[in-house]
Short mmCIF file of N, CA, C and O in Angstrom, two decimals:
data_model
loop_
_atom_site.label_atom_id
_atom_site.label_comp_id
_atom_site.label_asym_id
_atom_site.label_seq_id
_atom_site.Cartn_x
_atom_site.Cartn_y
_atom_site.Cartn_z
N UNK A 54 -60.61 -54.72 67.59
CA UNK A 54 -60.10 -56.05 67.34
C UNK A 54 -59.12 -56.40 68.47
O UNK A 54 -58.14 -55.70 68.72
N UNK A 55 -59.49 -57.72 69.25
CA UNK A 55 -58.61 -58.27 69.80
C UNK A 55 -57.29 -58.47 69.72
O UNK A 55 -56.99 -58.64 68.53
N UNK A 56 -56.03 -58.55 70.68
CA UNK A 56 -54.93 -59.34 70.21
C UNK A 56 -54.86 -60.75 69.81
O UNK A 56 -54.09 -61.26 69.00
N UNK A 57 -56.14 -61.49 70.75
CA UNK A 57 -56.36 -62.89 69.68
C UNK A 57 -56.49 -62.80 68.15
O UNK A 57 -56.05 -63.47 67.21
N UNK A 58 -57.10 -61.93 68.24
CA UNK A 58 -58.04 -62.15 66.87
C UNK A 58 -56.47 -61.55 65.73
O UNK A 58 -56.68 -61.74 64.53
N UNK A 59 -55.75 -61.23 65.92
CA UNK A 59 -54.58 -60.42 65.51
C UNK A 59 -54.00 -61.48 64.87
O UNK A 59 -54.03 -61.87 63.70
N UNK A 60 -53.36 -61.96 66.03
CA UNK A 60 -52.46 -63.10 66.12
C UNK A 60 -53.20 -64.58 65.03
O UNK A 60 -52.56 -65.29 64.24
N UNK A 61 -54.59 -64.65 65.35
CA UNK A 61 -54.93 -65.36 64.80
C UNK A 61 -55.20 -65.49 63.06
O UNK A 61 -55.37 -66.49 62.37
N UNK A 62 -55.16 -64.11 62.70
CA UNK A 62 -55.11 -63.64 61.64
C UNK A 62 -53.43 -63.70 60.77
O UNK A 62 -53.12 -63.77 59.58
N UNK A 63 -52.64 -63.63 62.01
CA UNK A 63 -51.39 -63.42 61.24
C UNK A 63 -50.77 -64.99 61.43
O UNK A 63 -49.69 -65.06 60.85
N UNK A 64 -51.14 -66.21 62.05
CA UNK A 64 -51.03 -67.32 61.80
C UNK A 64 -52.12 -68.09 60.98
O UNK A 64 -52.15 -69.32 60.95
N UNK A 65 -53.12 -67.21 60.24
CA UNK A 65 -53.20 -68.15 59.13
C UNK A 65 -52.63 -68.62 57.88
O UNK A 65 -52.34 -67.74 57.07
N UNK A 66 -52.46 -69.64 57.63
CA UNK A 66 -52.04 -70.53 56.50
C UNK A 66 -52.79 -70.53 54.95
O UNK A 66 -53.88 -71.00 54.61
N UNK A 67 -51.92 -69.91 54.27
CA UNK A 67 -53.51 -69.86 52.95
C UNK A 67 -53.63 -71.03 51.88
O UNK A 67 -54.45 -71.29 50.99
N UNK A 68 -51.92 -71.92 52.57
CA UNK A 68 -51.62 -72.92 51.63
C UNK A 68 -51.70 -73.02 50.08
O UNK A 68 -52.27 -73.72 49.25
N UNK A 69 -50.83 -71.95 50.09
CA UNK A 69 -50.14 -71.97 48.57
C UNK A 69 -48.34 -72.42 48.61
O UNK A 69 -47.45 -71.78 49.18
N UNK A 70 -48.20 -73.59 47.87
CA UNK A 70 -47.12 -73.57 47.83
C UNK A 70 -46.70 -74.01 45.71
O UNK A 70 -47.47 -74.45 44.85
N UNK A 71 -45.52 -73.72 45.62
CA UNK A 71 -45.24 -74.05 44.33
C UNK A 71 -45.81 -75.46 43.79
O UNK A 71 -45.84 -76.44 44.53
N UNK A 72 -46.24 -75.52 42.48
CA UNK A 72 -46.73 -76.42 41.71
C UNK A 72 -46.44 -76.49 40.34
O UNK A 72 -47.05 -75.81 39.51
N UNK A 73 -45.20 -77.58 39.94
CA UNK A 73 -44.59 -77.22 38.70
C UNK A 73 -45.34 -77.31 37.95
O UNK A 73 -45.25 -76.56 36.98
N UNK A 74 -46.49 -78.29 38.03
CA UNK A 74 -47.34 -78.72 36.82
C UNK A 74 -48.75 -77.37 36.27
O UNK A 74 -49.38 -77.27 35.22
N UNK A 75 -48.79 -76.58 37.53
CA UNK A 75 -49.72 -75.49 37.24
C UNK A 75 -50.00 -74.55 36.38
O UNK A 75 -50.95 -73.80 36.58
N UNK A 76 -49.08 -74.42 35.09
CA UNK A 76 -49.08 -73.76 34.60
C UNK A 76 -48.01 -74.16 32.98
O UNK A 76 -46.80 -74.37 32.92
N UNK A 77 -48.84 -74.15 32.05
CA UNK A 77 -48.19 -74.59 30.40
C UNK A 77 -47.29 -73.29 30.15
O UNK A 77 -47.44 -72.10 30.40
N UNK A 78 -46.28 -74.05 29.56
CA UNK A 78 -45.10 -73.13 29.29
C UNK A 78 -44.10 -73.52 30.29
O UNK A 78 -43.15 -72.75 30.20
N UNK A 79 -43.87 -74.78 31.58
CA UNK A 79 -43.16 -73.99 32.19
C UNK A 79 -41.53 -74.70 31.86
O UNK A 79 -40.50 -74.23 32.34
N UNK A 80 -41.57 -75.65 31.12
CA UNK A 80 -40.37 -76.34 30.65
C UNK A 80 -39.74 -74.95 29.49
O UNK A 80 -38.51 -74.86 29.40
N UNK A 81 -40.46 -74.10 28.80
CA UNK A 81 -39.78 -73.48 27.75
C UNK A 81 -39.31 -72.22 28.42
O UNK A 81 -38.53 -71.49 27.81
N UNK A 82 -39.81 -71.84 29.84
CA UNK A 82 -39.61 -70.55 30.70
C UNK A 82 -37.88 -70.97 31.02
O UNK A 82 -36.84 -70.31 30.91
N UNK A 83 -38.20 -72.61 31.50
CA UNK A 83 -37.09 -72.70 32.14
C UNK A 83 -35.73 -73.08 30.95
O UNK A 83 -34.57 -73.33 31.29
N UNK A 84 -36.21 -73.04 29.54
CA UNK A 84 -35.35 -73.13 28.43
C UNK A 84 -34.44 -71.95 28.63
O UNK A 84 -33.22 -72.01 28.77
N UNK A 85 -35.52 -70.41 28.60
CA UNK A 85 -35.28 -69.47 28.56
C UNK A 85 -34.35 -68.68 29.25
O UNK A 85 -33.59 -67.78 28.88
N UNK A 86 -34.55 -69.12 30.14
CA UNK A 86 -34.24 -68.75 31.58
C UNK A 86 -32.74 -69.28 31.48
O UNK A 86 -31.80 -68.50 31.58
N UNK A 87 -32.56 -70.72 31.28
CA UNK A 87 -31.37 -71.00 31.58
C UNK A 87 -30.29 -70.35 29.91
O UNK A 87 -29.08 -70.22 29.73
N UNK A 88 -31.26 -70.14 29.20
CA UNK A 88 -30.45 -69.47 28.06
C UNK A 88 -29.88 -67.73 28.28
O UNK A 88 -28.90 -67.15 27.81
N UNK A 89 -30.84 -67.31 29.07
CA UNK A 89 -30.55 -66.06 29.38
C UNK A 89 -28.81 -65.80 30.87
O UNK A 89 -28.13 -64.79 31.06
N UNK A 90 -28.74 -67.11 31.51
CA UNK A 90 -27.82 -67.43 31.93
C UNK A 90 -26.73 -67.45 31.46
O UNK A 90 -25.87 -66.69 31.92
N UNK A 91 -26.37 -68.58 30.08
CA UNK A 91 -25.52 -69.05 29.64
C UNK A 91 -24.78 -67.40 28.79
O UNK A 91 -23.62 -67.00 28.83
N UNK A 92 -25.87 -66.83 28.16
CA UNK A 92 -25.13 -65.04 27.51
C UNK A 92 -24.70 -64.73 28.15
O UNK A 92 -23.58 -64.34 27.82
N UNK A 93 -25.14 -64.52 29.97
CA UNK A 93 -24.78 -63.86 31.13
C UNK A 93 -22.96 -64.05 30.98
O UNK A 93 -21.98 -63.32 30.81
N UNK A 94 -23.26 -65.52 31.16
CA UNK A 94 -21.98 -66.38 31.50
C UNK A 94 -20.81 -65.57 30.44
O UNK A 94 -19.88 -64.94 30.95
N UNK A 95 -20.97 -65.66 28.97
CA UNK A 95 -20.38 -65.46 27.87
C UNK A 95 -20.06 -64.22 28.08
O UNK A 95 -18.85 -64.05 28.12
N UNK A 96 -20.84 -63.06 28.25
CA UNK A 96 -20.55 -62.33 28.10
C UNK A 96 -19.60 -61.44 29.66
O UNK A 96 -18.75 -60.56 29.57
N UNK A 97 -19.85 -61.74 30.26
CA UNK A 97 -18.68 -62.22 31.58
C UNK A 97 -17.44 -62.46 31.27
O UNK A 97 -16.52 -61.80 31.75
N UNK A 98 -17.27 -63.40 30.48
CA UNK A 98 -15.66 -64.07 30.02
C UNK A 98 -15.35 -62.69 29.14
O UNK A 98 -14.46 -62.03 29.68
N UNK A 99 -15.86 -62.09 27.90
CA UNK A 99 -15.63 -61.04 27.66
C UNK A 99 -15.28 -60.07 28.06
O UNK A 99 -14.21 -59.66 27.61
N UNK A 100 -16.01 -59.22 29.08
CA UNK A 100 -15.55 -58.08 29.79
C UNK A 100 -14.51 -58.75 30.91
O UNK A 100 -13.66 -58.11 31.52
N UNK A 101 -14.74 -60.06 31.02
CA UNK A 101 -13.47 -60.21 31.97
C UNK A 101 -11.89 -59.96 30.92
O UNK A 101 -11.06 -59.11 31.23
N UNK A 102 -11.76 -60.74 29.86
CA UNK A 102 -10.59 -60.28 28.90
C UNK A 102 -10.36 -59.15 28.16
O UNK A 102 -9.32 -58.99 27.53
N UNK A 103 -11.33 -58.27 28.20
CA UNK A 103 -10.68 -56.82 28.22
C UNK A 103 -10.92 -56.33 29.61
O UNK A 103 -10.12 -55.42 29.77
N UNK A 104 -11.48 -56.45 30.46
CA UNK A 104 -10.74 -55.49 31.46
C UNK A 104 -9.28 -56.40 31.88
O UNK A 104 -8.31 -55.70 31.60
N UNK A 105 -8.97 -57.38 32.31
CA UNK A 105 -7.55 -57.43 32.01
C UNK A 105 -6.49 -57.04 31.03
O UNK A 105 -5.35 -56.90 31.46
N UNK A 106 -6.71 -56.90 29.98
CA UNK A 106 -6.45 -56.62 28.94
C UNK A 106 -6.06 -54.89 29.21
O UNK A 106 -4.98 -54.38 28.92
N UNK A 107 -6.77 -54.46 29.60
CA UNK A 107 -6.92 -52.73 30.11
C UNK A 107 -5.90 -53.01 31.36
O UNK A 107 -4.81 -52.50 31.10
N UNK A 108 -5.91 -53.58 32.44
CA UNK A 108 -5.04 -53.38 33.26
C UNK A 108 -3.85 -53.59 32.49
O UNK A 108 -2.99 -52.71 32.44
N UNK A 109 -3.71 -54.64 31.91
CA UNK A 109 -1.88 -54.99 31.33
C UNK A 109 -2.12 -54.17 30.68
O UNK A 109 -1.01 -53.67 30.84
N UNK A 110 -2.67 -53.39 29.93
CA UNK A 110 -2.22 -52.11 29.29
C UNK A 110 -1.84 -50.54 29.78
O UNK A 110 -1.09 -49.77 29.19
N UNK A 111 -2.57 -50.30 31.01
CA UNK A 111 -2.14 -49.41 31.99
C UNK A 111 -1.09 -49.80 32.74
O UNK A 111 -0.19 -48.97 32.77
N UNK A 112 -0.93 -50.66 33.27
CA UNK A 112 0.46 -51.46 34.13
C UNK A 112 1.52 -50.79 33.25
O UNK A 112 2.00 -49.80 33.81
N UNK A 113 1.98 -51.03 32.14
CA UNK A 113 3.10 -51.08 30.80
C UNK A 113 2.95 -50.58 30.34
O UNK A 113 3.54 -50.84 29.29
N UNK A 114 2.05 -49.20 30.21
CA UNK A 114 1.85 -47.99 29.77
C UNK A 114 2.24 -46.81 30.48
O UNK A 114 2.58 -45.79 29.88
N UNK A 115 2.18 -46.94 32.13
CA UNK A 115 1.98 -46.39 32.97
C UNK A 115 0.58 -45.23 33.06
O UNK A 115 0.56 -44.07 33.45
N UNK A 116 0.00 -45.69 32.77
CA UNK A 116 -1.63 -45.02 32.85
C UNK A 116 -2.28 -45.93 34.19
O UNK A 116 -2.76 -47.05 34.31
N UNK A 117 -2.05 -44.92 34.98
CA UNK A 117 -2.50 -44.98 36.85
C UNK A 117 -3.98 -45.39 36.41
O UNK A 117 -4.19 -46.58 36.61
N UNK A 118 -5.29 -44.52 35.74
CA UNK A 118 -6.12 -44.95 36.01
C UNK A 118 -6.46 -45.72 34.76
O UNK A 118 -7.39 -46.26 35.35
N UNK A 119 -6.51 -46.05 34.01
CA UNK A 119 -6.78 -47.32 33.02
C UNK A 119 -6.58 -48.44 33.74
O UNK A 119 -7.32 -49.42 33.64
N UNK A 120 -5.26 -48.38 34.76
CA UNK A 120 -4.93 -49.55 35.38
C UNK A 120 -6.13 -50.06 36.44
O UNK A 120 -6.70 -51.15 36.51
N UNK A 121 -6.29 -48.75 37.29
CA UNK A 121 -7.74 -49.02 38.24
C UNK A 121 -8.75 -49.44 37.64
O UNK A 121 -9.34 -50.48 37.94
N UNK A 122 -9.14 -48.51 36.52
CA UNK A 122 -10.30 -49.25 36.17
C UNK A 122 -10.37 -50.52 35.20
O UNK A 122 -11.48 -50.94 34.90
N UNK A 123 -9.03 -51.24 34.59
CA UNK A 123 -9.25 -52.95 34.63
C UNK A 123 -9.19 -53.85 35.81
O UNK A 123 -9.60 -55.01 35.84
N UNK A 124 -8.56 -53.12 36.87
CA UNK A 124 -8.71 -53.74 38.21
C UNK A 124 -9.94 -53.85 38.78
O UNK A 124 -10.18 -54.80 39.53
N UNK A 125 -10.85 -52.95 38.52
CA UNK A 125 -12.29 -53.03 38.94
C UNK A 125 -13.23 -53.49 38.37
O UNK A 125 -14.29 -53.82 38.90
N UNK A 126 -12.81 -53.62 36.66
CA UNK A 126 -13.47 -54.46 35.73
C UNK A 126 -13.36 -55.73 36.01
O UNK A 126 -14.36 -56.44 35.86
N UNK A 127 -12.00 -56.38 36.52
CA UNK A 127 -11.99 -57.97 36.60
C UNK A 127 -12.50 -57.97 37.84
O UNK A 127 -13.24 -58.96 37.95
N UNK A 128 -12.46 -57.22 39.01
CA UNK A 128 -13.15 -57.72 40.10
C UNK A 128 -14.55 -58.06 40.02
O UNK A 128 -14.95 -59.03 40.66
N UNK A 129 -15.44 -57.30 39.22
CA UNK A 129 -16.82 -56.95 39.55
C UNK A 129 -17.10 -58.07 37.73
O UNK A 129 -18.19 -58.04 37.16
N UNK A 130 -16.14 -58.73 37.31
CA UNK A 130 -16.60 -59.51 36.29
C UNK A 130 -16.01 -60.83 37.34
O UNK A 130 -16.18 -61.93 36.82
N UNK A 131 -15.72 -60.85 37.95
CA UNK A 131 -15.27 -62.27 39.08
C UNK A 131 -17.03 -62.18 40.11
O UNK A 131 -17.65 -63.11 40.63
N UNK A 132 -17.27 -61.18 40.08
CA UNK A 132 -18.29 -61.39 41.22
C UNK A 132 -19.53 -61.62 40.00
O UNK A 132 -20.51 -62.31 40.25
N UNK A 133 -19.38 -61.05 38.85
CA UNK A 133 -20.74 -61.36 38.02
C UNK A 133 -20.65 -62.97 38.14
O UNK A 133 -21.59 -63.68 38.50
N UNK A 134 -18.89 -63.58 37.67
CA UNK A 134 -19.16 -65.28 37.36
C UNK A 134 -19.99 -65.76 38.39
O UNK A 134 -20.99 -66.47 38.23
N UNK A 135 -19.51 -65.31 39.53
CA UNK A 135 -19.97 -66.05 40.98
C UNK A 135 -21.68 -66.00 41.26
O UNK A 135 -22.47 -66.88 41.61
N UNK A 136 -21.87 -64.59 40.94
CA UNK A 136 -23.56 -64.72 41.19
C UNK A 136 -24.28 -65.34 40.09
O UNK A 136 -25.31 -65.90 40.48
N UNK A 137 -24.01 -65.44 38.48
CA UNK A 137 -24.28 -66.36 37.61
C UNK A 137 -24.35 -67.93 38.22
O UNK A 137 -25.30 -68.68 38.42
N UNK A 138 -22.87 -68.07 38.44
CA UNK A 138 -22.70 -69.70 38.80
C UNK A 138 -23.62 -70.06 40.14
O UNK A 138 -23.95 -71.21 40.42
N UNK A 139 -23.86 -69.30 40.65
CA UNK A 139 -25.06 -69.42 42.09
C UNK A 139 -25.80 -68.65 42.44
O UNK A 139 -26.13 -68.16 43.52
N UNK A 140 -26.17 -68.51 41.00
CA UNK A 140 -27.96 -68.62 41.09
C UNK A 140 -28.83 -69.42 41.63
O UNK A 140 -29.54 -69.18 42.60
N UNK A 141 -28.77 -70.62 40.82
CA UNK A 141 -29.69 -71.40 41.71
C UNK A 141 -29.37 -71.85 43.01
O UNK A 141 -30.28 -72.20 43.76
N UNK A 142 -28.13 -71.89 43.39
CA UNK A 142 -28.25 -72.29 44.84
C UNK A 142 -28.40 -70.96 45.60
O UNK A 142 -28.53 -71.23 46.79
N UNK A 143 -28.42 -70.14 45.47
CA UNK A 143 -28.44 -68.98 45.97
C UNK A 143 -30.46 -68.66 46.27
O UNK A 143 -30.98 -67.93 47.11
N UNK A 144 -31.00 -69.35 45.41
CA UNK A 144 -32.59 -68.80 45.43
C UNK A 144 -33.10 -70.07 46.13
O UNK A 144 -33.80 -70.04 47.15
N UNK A 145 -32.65 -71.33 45.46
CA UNK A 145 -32.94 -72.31 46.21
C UNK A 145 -33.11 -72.37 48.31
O UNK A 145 -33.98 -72.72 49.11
N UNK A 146 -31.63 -71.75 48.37
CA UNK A 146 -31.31 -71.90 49.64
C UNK A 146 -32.63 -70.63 50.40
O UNK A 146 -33.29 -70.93 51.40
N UNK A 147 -32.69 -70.00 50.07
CA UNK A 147 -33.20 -68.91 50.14
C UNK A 147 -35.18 -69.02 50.65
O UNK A 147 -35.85 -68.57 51.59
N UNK A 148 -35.55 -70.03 49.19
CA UNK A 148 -36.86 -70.77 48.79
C UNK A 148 -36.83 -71.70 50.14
O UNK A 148 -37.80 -71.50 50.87
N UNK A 149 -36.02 -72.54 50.54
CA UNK A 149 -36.23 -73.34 50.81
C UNK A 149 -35.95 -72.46 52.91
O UNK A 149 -36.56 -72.76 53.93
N UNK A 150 -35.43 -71.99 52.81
CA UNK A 150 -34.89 -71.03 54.10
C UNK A 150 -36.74 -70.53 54.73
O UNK A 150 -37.43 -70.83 55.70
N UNK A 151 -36.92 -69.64 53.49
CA UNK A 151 -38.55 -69.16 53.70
C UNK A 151 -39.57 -70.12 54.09
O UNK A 151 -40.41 -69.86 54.96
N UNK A 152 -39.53 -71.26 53.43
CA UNK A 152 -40.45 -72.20 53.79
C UNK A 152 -40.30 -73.07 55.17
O UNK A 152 -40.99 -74.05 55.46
N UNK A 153 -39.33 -72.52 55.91
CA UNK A 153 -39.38 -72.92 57.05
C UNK A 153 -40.04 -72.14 57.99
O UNK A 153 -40.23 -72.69 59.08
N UNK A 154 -40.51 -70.81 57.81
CA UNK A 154 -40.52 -69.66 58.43
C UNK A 154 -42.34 -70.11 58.44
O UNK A 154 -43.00 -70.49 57.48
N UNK A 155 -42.85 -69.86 60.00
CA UNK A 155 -44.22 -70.48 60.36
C UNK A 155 -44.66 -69.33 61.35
O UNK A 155 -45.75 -69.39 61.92
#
């Protein structure tokens, strides 16, 4: 096989791109979907108020590591809010990044 024939193979186009209407179900996926978010969300605010909760209790206890580990609980429940809250721009940008790529 040629390097034409290579090249020509790896610039074909098979023209598939997304089609909301292609497929039944997809309004209740995206019910789902955004419901499976919103627990995300909830349950985020939770482990975020006890792991603070754990630090002010190691702080004023003096328990060194209880204290670390509510310090690492609220960090990594600050980064859950953030990747929750940008999701979609995060896949979007991403979706839309790829589809430039020719």
């Amino acid at each position: 096989m040629s390097s034409i024939d290579r090249l020509i193979i790896l610039a074909y186009d098979p023209g598939i791109t997304p089609n909301e209407g292609g497929l039944p179900g997809l309004s209740v996926l995206k019910s789902v979907v955004s419901s499976i978010n919103l627990y995300g969300i909830i349950a985020v605010v939770g482990a975020l108020a006890v792991s603070l909760a754990v630090w002010a209790w190691g702080h004023f206890t003096g328990g060194h590591n209880s204290e670390a580990t509510g310090k690492k609980g609220a960090v990594v429940s600050a980064g859950a809010a953030l990747g929750l809250g940008a999701a979609n721009g995060i896949v979007m940008f991403f979706s839309a990044l790829g589809s430039q790529v020719k």
